[in-house]
Amino acid sequence: MYNEAGLVLVGEVTGRDGEVEVPPGGPTATARAYSFDVEDVLKSTPDRDIAPGDTVRIAAMADGCSPDVEFDDGDQLEVDGRVIFFGREQHGTWMTLTPFQGVLAFPDGSQLPFEATASPWKSHRGSTMLPWLSGSGPGMCSSG
């Protein structure tokens, strides 16, 4: 997930913040939006200025392939405690990578479950960041 994400944050979901249609005005799916308190930025695209202490709006992509059931396997952002959020920007909103991937529990004292690799991109804090690698986008139907 780290390699596919354009944004990787450590922090906590602090509450609901409306909904987002993906794509805007389209019939694909509705995503639930949330406020997220940022503890650390592990990866960001170079044109974003997200820093620890910020609150950002993120959304949980719903499964647009499940008729009449938007969150067939549950909403991955309906969590308590510290998590790692892996996101892609979709129509101006940071969304989970897919309806099924984008959040990992990350209790205090945990070690990162992946290796953050170096690249030429730098954040405003001077840490090394990876570019957003494009792949299949949010809302793509899973094959099982």
PDB file of C-alpha atoms in Angstrom:
ATOM      1  CA  MET A   1       0.000   0.000   0.000  1.00  0.00           C
ATOM      2  CA  TYR A   2       2.876   2.372   0.772  1.00  0.00           C
ATOM      3  CA  ASN A   3       4.212   2.163  -2.784  1.00  0.00           C
ATOM      4  CA  GLU A   4       0.797   2.827  -4.355  1.00  0.00           C
ATOM      5  CA  ALA A   5      -0.228   5.680  -2.054  1.00  0.00           C
ATOM      6  CA  GLY A   6       0.243   9.366  -2.804  1.00  0.00           C
ATOM      7  CA  LEU A   7      -0.225  10.186   0.869  1.00  0.00           C
ATOM      8  CA  VAL A   8       0.669   8.130   3.933  1.00  0.00           C
ATOM      9  CA  LEU A   9      -0.263   9.572   7.327  1.00  0.00           C
ATOM     10  CA  VAL A  10      -0.119   8.411  10.931  1.00  0.00           C
ATOM     11  CA  GLY A  11      -2.884   9.724  13.174  1.00  0.00           C
ATOM     12  CA  GLU A  12      -6.461   9.299  14.337  1.00  0.00           C
ATOM     13  CA  VAL A  13      -9.885   9.586  12.745  1.00  0.00           C
ATOM     14  CA  THR A  14     -11.744  12.157  14.855  1.00  0.00           C
ATOM     15  CA  GLY A  15     -15.235  12.105  13.335  1.00  0.00           C
ATOM     16  CA  ARG A  16     -17.468  12.119  10.265  1.00  0.00           C
ATOM     17  CA  ASP A  17     -17.293  15.052   7.846  1.00  0.00           C
ATOM     18  CA  GLY A  18     -20.073  14.468   5.303  1.00  0.00           C
ATOM     19  CA  GLU A  19     -19.898  12.467   2.079  1.00  0.00           C
ATOM     20  CA  VAL A  20     -18.179  12.675  -1.293  1.00  0.00           C
ATOM     21  CA  GLU A  21     -19.526  11.403  -4.625  1.00  0.00           C
ATOM     22  CA  VAL A  22     -16.908   9.672  -6.748  1.00  0.00           C
ATOM     23  CA  PRO A  23     -16.700  10.855  -9.412  1.00  0.00           C
ATOM     24  CA  PRO A  24     -18.435  14.153  -8.568  1.00  0.00           C
ATOM     25  CA  GLY A  25     -21.976  14.028  -9.911  1.00  0.00           C
ATOM     26  CA  GLY A  26     -21.452  10.489 -11.135  1.00  0.00           C
ATOM     27  CA  PRO A  27     -23.205   7.244 -10.246  1.00  0.00           C
ATOM     28  CA  THR A  28     -20.084   5.277  -9.231  1.00  0.00           C
ATOM     29  CA  ALA A  29     -20.102   5.388  -5.435  1.00  0.00           C
ATOM     30  CA  THR A  30     -20.487   7.532  -2.355  1.00  0.00           C
ATOM     31  CA  ALA A  31     -17.556   7.890   0.005  1.00  0.00           C
ATOM     32  CA  ARG A  32     -17.915   8.795   3.668  1.00  0.00           C
ATOM     33  CA  ALA A  33     -15.645  11.685   4.625  1.00  0.00           C
ATOM     34  CA  TYR A  34     -13.856  12.008   7.972  1.00  0.00           C
ATOM     35  CA  SER A  35     -11.638  14.443   9.854  1.00  0.00           C
ATOM     36  CA  PHE A  36      -8.173  13.021  10.512  1.00  0.00           C
ATOM     37  CA  ASP A  37      -5.688  14.446  13.036  1.00  0.00           C
ATOM     38  CA  VAL A  38      -2.180  14.066  11.580  1.00  0.00           C
ATOM     39  CA  GLU A  39       0.535  12.879  13.942  1.00  0.00           C
ATOM     40  CA  ASP A  40       3.157  12.245  11.245  1.00  0.00           C
ATOM     41  CA  VAL A  41       3.501  12.431   7.456  1.00  0.00           C
ATOM     42  CA  LEU A  42       5.301   9.374   6.087  1.00  0.00           C
ATOM     43  CA  LYS A  43       4.775  10.186   2.405  1.00  0.00           C
ATOM     44  CA  SER A  44       3.300  13.067   0.438  1.00  0.00           C
ATOM     45  CA  THR A  45       3.181  14.390  -3.092  1.00  0.00           C
ATOM     46  CA  PRO A  46       5.504  17.366  -3.559  1.00  0.00           C
ATOM     47  CA  ASP A  47       2.730  19.948  -4.050  1.00  0.00           C
ATOM     48  CA  ARG A  48       0.992  19.196  -0.734  1.00  0.00           C
ATOM     49  CA  ASP A  49       1.753  20.934   2.522  1.00  0.00           C
ATOM     50  CA  ILE A  50       0.407  18.582   5.189  1.00  0.00           C
ATOM     51  CA  ALA A  51       2.257  18.612   8.504  1.00  0.00           C
ATOM     52  CA  PRO A  52       1.988  16.968  11.925  1.00  0.00           C
ATOM     53  CA  GLY A  53      -0.699  18.749  13.950  1.00  0.00           C
ATOM     54  CA  ASP A  54      -2.895  19.402  10.891  1.00  0.00           C
ATOM     55  CA  THR A  55      -6.429  18.090  10.530  1.00  0.00           C
ATOM     56  CA  VAL A  56      -7.199  16.859   7.010  1.00  0.00           C
ATOM     57  CA  ARG A  57     -10.349  15.578   5.332  1.00  0.00           C
ATOM     58  CA  ILE A  58     -10.089  11.987   4.125  1.00  0.00           C
ATOM     59  CA  ALA A  59     -12.687   9.583   2.767  1.00  0.00           C
ATOM     60  CA  ALA A  60     -13.358   5.856   2.743  1.00  0.00           C
ATOM     61  CA  MET A  61     -14.006   4.674  -0.791  1.00  0.00           C
ATOM     62  CA  ALA A  62     -17.176   2.599  -0.982  1.00  0.00           C
ATOM     63  CA  ASP A  63     -17.495  -0.514  -3.111  1.00  0.00           C
ATOM     64  CA  GLY A  64     -19.247   0.703  -6.256  1.00  0.00           C
ATOM     65  CA  CYS A  65     -19.496  -2.895  -7.468  1.00  0.00           C
ATOM     66  CA  SER A  66     -21.856  -4.057  -4.730  1.00  0.00           C
ATOM     67  CA  PRO A  67     -25.423  -3.092  -5.671  1.00  0.00           C
ATOM     68  CA  ASP A  68     -27.342  -1.452  -2.811  1.00  0.00           C
ATOM     69  CA  VAL A  69     -24.439  -2.059  -0.378  1.00  0.00           C
ATOM     70  CA  GLU A  70     -21.921   0.768  -0.263  1.00  0.00           C
ATOM     71  CA  PHE A  71     -19.735  -0.701   2.493  1.00  0.00           C
ATOM     72  CA  ASP A  72     -20.176  -4.453   2.062  1.00  0.00           C
ATOM     73  CA  ASP A  73     -17.112  -5.287   4.202  1.00  0.00           C
ATOM     74  CA  GLY A  74     -17.496  -2.293   6.552  1.00  0.00           C
ATOM     75  CA  ASP A  75     -16.163   1.243   6.422  1.00  0.00           C
ATOM     76  CA  GLN A  76     -12.421   1.036   7.018  1.00  0.00           C
ATOM     77  CA  LEU A  77     -12.297   4.553   8.519  1.00  0.00           C
ATOM     78  CA  GLU A  78     -14.802   3.724  11.261  1.00  0.00           C
ATOM     79  CA  VAL A  79     -11.934   2.956  13.634  1.00  0.00           C
ATOM     80  CA  ASP A  80     -10.768   3.987  17.072  1.00  0.00           C
ATOM     81  CA  GLY A  81      -7.158   4.671  17.905  1.00  0.00           C
ATOM     82  CA  ARG A  82      -4.023   5.390  15.981  1.00  0.00           C
ATOM     83  CA  VAL A  83      -3.838   4.217  12.340  1.00  0.00           C
ATOM     84  CA  ILE A  84      -1.791   4.555   9.182  1.00  0.00           C
ATOM     85  CA  PHE A  85      -3.849   6.045   6.332  1.00  0.00           C
ATOM     86  CA  PHE A  86      -2.790   5.211   2.751  1.00  0.00           C
ATOM     87  CA  GLY A  87      -4.515   7.506   0.271  1.00  0.00           C
ATOM     88  CA  ARG A  88      -4.883   8.721  -3.304  1.00  0.00           C
ATOM     89  CA  GLU A  89      -6.242  12.057  -4.337  1.00  0.00           C
ATOM     90  CA  GLN A  90      -9.507  11.614  -6.200  1.00  0.00           C
ATOM     91  CA  HIS A  91     -11.312  14.731  -7.449  1.00  0.00           C
ATOM     92  CA  GLY A  92      -9.784  16.928  -4.749  1.00  0.00           C
ATOM     93  CA  THR A  93     -10.354  14.535  -1.833  1.00  0.00           C
ATOM     94  CA  TRP A  94      -7.890  12.129  -0.244  1.00  0.00           C
ATOM     95  CA  MET A  95      -9.481   8.658  -0.434  1.00  0.00           C
ATOM     96  CA  THR A  96      -8.446   5.200   0.750  1.00  0.00           C
ATOM     97  CA  LEU A  97      -6.603   3.347  -2.018  1.00  0.00           C
ATOM     98  CA  THR A  98      -9.541   1.033  -2.685  1.00  0.00           C
ATOM     99  CA  PRO A  99     -12.772   0.075  -0.920  1.00  0.00           C
ATOM    100  CA  PHE A 100     -10.757  -2.673   0.785  1.00  0.00           C
ATOM    101  CA  GLN A 101      -7.266  -1.189   1.345  1.00  0.00           C
ATOM    102  CA  GLY A 102      -6.128   2.052   2.899  1.00  0.00           C
ATOM    103  CA  VAL A 103      -6.018   1.772   6.700  1.00  0.00           C
ATOM    104  CA  LEU A 104      -3.799  -0.187   9.099  1.00  0.00           C
ATOM    105  CA  ALA A 105      -4.075  -0.192  12.889  1.00  0.00           C
ATOM    106  CA  PHE A 106      -0.916   1.358  14.362  1.00  0.00           C
ATOM    107  CA  PRO A 107      -1.030   1.432  18.186  1.00  0.00           C
ATOM    108  CA  ASP A 108       1.482   3.573  20.119  1.00  0.00           C
ATOM    109  CA  GLY A 109       4.859   1.851  20.333  1.00  0.00           C
ATOM    110  CA  SER A 110       4.365  -0.117  17.094  1.00  0.00           C
ATOM    111  CA  GLN A 111       7.080  -0.407  14.462  1.00  0.00           C
ATOM    112  CA  LEU A 112       6.250   0.492  10.853  1.00  0.00           C
ATOM    113  CA  PRO A 113       5.112  -2.667   9.046  1.00  0.00           C
ATOM    114  CA  PHE A 114       6.918  -1.596   5.850  1.00  0.00           C
ATOM    115  CA  GLU A 115      10.144   0.080   4.790  1.00  0.00           C
ATOM    116  CA  ALA A 116       9.802   3.666   3.605  1.00  0.00           C
ATOM    117  CA  THR A 117      12.210   3.950   0.665  1.00  0.00           C
ATOM    118  CA  ALA A 118      14.143   7.035  -0.384  1.00  0.00           C
ATOM    119  CA  SER A 119      13.537   9.105  -3.515  1.00  0.00           C
ATOM    120  CA  PRO A 120      14.474  12.566  -4.796  1.00  0.00           C
ATOM    121  CA  TRP A 121      11.258  14.196  -3.527  1.00  0.00           C
ATOM    122  CA  LYS A 122      11.446  16.133  -0.271  1.00  0.00           C
ATOM    123  CA  SER A 123       8.635  17.318   1.950  1.00  0.00           C
ATOM    124  CA  HIS A 124       8.572  20.746   3.559  1.00  0.00           C
ATOM    125  CA  ARG A 125      10.035  19.093   6.677  1.00  0.00           C
ATOM    126  CA  GLY A 126      13.057  17.809   4.733  1.00  0.00           C
ATOM    127  CA  SER A 127      12.240  14.099   4.960  1.00  0.00           C
ATOM    128  CA  THR A 128      12.492  11.942   1.870  1.00  0.00           C
ATOM    129  CA  MET A 129       9.243  11.135   0.056  1.00  0.00           C
ATOM    130  CA  LEU A 130       8.260   8.837  -2.794  1.00  0.00           C
ATOM    131  CA  PRO A 131       6.284  10.042  -5.822  1.00  0.00           C
ATOM    132  CA  TRP A 132       2.679   8.889  -6.170  1.00  0.00           C
ATOM    133  CA  LEU A 133       2.756   5.765  -8.302  1.00  0.00           C
ATOM    134  CA  SER A 134      -0.337   5.479 -10.428  1.00  0.00           C
ATOM    135  CA  GLY A 135      -2.140   2.199 -10.731  1.00  0.00           C
ATOM    136  CA  SER A 136      -5.738   1.109 -10.696  1.00  0.00           C
ATOM    137  CA  GLY A 137      -7.704   3.856  -9.038  1.00  0.00           C
ATOM    138  CA  PRO A 138     -10.206   3.904  -6.222  1.00  0.00           C
ATOM    139  CA  GLY A 139     -13.573   2.487  -7.038  1.00  0.00           C
ATOM    140  CA  MET A 140     -12.138  -0.284  -9.223  1.00  0.00           C
ATOM    141  CA  CYS A 141     -14.068  -3.489  -8.736  1.00  0.00           C
ATOM    142  CA  SER A 142     -12.228  -6.249  -6.934  1.00  0.00           C
ATOM    143  CA  SER A 143     -12.073  -9.704  -8.388  1.00  0.00           C
ATOM    144  CA  GLY A 144     -12.494 -11.394  -5.059  1.00  0.00           C
TER     145      GLY A 144
END
